[in-house]
CSV table of C-alpha atoms and ligand atoms in Angstrom, one decimal:
chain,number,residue,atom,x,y,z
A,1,UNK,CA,49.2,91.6,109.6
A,2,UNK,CA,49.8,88.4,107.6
A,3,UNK,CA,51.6,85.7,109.4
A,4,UNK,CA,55.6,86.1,108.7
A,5,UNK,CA,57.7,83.3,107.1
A,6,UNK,CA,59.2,80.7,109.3
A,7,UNK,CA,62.6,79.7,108.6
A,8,UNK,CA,63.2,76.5,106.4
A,9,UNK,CA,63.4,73.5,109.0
A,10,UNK,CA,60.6,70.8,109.2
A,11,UNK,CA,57.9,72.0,111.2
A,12,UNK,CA,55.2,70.1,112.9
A,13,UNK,CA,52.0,69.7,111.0
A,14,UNK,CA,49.0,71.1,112.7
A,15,UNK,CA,46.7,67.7,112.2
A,16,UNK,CA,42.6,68.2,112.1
A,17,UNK,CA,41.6,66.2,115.8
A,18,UNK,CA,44.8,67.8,117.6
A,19,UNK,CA,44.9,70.1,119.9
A,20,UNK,CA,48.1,72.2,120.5
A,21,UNK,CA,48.5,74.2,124.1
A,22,UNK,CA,50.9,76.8,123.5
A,23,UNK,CA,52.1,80.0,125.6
A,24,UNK,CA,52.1,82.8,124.5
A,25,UNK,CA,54.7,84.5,126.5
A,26,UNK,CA,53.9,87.4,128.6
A,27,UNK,CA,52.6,89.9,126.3
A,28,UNK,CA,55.1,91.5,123.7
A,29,UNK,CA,54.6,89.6,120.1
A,30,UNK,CA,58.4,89.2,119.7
A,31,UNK,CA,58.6,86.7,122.9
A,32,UNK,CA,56.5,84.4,120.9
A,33,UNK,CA,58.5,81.2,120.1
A,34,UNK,CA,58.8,80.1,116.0
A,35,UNK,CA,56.8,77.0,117.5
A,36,UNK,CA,53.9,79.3,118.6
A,37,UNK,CA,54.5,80.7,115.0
A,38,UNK,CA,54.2,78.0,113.2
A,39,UNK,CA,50.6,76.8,115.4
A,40,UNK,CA,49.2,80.2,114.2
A,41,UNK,CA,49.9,80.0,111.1
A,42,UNK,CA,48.2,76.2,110.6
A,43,UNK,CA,45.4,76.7,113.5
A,44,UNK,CA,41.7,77.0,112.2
A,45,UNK,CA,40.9,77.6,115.7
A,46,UNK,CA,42.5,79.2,118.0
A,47,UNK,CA,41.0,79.5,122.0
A,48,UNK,CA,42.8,82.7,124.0
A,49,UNK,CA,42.8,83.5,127.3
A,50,UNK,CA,42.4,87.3,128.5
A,51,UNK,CA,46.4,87.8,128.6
A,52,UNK,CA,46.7,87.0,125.2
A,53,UNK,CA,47.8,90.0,123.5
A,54,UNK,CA,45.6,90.9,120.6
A,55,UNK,CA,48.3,91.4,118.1
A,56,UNK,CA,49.2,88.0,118.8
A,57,UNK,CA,45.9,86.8,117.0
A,58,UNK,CA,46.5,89.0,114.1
A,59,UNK,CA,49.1,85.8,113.1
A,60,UNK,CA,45.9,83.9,112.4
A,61,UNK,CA,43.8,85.9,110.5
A,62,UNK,CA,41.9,83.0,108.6
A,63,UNK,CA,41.4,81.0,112.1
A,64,UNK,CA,38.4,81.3,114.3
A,65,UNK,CA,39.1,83.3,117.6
A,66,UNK,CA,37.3,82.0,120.8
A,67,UNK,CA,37.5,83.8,123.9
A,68,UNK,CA,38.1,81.6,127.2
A,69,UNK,CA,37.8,84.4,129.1
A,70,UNK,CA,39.7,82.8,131.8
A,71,UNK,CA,41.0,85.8,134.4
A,72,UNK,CA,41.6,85.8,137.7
A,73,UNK,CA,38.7,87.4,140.1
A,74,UNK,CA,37.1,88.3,136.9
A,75,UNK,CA,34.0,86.2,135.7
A,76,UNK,CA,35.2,83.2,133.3
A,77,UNK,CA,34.4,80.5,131.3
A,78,UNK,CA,34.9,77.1,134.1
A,79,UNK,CA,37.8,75.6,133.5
A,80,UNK,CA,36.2,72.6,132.8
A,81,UNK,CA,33.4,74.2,129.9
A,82,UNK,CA,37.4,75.0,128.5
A,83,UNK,CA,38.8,71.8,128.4
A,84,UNK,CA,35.4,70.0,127.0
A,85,UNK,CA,35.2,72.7,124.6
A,86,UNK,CA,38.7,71.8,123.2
A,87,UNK,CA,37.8,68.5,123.0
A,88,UNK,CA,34.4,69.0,121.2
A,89,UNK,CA,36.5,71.3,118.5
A,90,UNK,CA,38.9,68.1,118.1
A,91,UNK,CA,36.3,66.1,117.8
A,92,UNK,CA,34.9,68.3,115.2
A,93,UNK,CA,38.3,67.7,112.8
A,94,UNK,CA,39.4,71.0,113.3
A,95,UNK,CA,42.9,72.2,114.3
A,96,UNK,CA,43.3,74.0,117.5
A,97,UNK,CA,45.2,76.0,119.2
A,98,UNK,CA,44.9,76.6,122.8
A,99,UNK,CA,46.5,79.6,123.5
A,100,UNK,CA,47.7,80.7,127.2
A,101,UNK,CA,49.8,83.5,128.8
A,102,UNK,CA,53.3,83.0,129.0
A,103,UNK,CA,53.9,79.4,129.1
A,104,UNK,CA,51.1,76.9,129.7
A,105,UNK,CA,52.6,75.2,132.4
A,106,UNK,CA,53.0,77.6,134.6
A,107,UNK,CA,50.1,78.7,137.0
A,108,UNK,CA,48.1,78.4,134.0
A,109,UNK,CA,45.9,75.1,134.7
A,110,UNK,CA,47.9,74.2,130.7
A,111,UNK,CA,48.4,70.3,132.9
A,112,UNK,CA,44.4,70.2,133.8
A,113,UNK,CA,43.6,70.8,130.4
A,114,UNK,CA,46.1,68.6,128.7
A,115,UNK,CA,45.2,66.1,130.9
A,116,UNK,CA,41.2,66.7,130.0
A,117,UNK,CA,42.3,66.3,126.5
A,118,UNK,CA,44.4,62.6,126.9
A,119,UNK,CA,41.3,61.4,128.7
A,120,UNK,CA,39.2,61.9,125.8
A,121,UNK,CA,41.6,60.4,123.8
A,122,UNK,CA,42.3,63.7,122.1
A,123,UNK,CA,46.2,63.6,120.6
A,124,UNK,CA,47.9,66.7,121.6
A,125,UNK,CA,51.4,68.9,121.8
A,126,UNK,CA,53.1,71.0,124.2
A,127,UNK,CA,54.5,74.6,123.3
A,128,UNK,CA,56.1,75.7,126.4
A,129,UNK,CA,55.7,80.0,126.1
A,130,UNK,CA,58.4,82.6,128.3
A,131,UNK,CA,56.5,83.1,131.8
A,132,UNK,CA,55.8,86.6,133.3
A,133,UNK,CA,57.7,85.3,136.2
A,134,UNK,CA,61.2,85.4,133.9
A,135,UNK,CA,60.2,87.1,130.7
A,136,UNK,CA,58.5,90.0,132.3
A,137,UNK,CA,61.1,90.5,135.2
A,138,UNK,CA,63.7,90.4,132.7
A,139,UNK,CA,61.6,93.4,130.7
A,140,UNK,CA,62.1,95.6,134.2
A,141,UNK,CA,65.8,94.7,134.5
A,142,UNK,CA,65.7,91.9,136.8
A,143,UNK,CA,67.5,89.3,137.0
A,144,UNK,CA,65.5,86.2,138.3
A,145,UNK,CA,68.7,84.6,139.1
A,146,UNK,CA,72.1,86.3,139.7
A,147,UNK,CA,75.4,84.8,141.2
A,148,UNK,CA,75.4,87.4,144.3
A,149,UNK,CA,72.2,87.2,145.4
A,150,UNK,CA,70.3,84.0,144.7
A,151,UNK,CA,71.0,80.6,144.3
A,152,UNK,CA,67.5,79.0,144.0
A,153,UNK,CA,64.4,81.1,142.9
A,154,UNK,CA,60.6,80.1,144.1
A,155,UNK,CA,57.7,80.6,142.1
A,156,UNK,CA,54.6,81.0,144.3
A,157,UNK,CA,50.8,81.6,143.5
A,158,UNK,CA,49.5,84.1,145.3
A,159,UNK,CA,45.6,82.5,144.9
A,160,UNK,CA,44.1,79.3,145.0
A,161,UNK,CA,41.1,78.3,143.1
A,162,UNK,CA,38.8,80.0,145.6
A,163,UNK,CA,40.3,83.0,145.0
A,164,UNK,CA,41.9,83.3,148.3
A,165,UNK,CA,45.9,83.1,149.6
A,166,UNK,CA,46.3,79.5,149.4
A,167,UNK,CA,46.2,78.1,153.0
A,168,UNK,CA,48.3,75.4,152.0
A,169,UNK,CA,51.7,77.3,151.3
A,170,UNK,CA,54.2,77.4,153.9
A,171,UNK,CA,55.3,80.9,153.8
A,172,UNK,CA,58.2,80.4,156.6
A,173,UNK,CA,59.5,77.4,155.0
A,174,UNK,CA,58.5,79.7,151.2
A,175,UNK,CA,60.7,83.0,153.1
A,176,UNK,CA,63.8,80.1,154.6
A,177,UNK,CA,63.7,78.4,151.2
A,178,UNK,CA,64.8,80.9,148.3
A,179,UNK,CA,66.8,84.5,148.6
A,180,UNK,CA,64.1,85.4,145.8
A,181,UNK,CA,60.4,84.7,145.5
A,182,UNK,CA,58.5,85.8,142.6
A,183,UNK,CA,55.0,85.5,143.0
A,184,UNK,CA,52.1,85.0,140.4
A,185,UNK,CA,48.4,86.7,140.8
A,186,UNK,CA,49.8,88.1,144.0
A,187,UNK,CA,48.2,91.8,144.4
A,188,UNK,CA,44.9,91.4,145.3
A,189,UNK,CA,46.6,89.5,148.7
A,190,UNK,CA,49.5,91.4,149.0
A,191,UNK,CA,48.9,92.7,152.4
A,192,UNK,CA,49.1,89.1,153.6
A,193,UNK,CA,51.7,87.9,151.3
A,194,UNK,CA,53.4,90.9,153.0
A,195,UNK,CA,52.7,90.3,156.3
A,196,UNK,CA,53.5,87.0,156.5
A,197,UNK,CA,57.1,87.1,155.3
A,198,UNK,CA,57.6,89.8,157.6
A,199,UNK,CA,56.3,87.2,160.2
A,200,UNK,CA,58.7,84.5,158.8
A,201,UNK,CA,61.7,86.6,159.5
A,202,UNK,CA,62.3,88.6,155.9
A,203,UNK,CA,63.7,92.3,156.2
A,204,UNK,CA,61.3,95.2,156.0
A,205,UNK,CA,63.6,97.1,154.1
A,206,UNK,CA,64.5,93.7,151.6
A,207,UNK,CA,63.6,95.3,147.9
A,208,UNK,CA,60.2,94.0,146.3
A,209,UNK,CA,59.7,94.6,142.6
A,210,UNK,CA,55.8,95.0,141.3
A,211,UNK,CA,55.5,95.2,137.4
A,212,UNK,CA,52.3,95.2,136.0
A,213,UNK,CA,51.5,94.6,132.3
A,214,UNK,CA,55.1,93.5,132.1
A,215,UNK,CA,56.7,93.4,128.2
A,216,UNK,CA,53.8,95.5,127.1
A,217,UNK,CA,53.4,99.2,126.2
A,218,UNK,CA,51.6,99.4,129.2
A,219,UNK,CA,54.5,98.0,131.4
A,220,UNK,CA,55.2,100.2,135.1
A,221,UNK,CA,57.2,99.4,137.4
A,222,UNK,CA,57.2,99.7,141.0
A,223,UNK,CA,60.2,99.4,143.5
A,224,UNK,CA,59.4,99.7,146.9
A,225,UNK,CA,60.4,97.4,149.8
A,226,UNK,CA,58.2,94.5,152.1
A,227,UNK,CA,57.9,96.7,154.8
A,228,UNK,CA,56.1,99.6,152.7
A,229,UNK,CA,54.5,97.5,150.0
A,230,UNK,CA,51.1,97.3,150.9
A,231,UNK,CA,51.2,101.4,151.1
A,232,UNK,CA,52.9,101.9,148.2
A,233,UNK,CA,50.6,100.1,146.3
A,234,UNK,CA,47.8,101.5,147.5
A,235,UNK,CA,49.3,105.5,146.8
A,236,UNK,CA,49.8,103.6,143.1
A,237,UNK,CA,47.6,103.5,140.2
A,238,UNK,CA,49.2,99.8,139.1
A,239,UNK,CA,46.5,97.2,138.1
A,240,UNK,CA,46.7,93.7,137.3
A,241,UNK,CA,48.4,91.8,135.7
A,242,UNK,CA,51.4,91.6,137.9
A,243,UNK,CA,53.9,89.9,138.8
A,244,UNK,CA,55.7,90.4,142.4
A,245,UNK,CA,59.7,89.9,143.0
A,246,UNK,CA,60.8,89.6,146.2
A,247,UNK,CA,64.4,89.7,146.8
A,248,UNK,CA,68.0,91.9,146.2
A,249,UNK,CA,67.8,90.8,142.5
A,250,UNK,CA,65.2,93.8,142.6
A,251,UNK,CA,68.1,96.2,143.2
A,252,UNK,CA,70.3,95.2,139.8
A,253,UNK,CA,66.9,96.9,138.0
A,254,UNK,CA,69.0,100.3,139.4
A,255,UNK,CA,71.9,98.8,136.7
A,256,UNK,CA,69.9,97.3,134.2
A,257,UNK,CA,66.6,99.2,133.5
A,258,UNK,CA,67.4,98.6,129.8
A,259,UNK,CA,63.8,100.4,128.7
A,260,UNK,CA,65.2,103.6,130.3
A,261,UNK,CA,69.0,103.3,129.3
A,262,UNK,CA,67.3,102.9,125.6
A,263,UNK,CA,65.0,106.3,126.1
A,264,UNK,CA,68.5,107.6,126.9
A,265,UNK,CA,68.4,107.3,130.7
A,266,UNK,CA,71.8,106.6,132.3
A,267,UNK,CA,72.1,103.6,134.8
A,268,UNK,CA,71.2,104.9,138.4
A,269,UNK,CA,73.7,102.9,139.7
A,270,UNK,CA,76.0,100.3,138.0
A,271,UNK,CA,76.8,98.6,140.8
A,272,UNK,CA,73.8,98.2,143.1
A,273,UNK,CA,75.4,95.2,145.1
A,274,UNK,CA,78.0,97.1,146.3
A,275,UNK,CA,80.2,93.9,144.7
A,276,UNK,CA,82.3,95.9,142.3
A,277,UNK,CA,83.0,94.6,139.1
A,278,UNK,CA,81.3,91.0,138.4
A,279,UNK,CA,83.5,88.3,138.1
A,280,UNK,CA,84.5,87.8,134.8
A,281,UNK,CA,85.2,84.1,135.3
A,282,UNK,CA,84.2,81.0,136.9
B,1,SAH,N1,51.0,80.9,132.5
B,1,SAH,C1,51.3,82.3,132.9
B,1,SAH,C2,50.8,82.7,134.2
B,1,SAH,C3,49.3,82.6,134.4
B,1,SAH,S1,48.6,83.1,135.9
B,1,SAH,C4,52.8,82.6,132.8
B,1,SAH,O1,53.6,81.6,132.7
B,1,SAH,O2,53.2,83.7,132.8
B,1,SAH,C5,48.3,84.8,135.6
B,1,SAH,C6,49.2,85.6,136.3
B,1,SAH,O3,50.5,85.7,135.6
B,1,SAH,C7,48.8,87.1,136.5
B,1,SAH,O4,47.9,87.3,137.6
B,1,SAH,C8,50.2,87.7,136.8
B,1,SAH,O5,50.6,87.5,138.1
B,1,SAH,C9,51.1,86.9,135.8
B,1,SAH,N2,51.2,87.6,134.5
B,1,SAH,C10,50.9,87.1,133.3
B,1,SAH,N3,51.2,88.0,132.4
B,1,SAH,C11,51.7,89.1,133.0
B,1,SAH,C12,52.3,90.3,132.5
B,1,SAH,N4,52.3,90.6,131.2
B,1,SAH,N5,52.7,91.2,133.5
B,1,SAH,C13,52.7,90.9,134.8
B,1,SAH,N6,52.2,89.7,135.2
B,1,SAH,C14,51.7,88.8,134.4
């Protein structure tokens, strides 16, 4: 596939010595910005982490491809042997592109690595991507945000550094804080995830949303609720990626599974907040 045309504006030039970290969205191609576009097409490097889809690299079919190999639970390059790597590459007068999943700034160490990069003196740009957390939710029919059900929305890492729940959150003032929780690299602990919102008060019967692989061909879906999660998941076959959604924003995926309604499915329910028609104003 040769990179496609951009559309005549002025674009940024790709300098040799720069580095640009730029998301890639969550998976499908077309969530690419024209921005990421316009990096691939200029990039004679371009450094990809393990949720970059492949096709995405097809854009830069002259550019070196490096593998950072960054995954969680899965062996990886350090994060540090990443961020000195980019800077060596700069260094070297070429033009790279650091490419991450969805957007760089989001659970995706894209601040640690910028950061490396300005210490080294290494001149660089931001290319904020669509995050699994929104992007991919909206792919299963949820809404991260809607008008009957949430007025705040909390993104939460389901593992630290170490691997492990992070000991640091709050989960009772995570559960009191937002009607919705969407949570990042949240399977391999969601048994204690589960168990303690159930200890901080939410529902066993409040929907919860898994989608794995979201935006790609490989997307599934699972609805289920906190109380049965952990089972659920286990009866399933789902595998990482995944994103988790926590909340009754899950239950508008009954109205707006738009990946079913266009394989000819009808809505299972168009009104799954029992709120009858939505407000058409105000
Ligand atoms: N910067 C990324 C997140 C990196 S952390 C972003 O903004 O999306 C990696 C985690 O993101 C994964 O463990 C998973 O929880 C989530 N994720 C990324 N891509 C995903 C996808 N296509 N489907 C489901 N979850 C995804």
């Amino acid at each position: 596939m040769t990179a496609p045309d951009l559309p005549p504006l002025s674009w940024p030039r790709l300098e040799p010595g720069w580095v640009w970290l730029c998301g890639a969205g969550p998976g499908d191609p077309g969530l690419l910005t024209l921005h990421a576009l316009n990096a691939l097409r200029q990039a004679d490097v371009v450094v990809y982490d393990a949720l970059v889809d492949p096709t995405i690299l097809t854009l830069a079919p002259e550019a070196e491809h490096i593998y950072a190999g960054k995954r969680g639970g899965k062996p990886s390059a350090k994060q540090r042997d990443i961020s000195l790597q980019l800077v060596d590459l700069a260094r070297g007068g070429r033009r790279v592109l650091r490419l991450k999943g969805g957007d760089p700034f989001v659970f995706g160490r894209g601040g640690e690595e910028a950061q490396t990069l300005v210490q080294h003196g290494i001149p660089i740009r931001i290319i904020p991507g669509i995050s699994a957390g929104i992007g991919g939710l909206a792919y299963a029919g949820i809404p991260v945000t809607h008008r009957d059900v949430n007025q705040s929305v909390t993104f939460v890492t389901g593992h630290d550094q170490s691997g492990q729940t992070p000991g640091s959150l709050n989960w009772q003032a995570i559960s009191d804080g937002s009607q919705v929780l969407v949570i990042y690299m949240g399977m391999k602990h969601a048994e204690v995830i589960a168990s303690a919102l159930l200890d901080a008060g939410r529902a066993a019967d409040e929907p919860v949303a898994v989608v794995t692989s979201a935006t790609t061909a490989d997307q599934q879906v699972l609805e289920t609720t906190l109380g049965a999660l952990v089972a659920d998941l286990a009866a399933s076959t789902l595998e990482p990626p995944a994103i988790i959604c926590v909340g009754r924003s899950v239950l508008m995926r009954q109205a707006l599974d738009w990946q079913a309604m266009a394989m000819g499915e009808a809505p299972r329910n168009t009104d799954p907040l029992g709120r009858g028609r939505p407000a058409e104003s105000a």
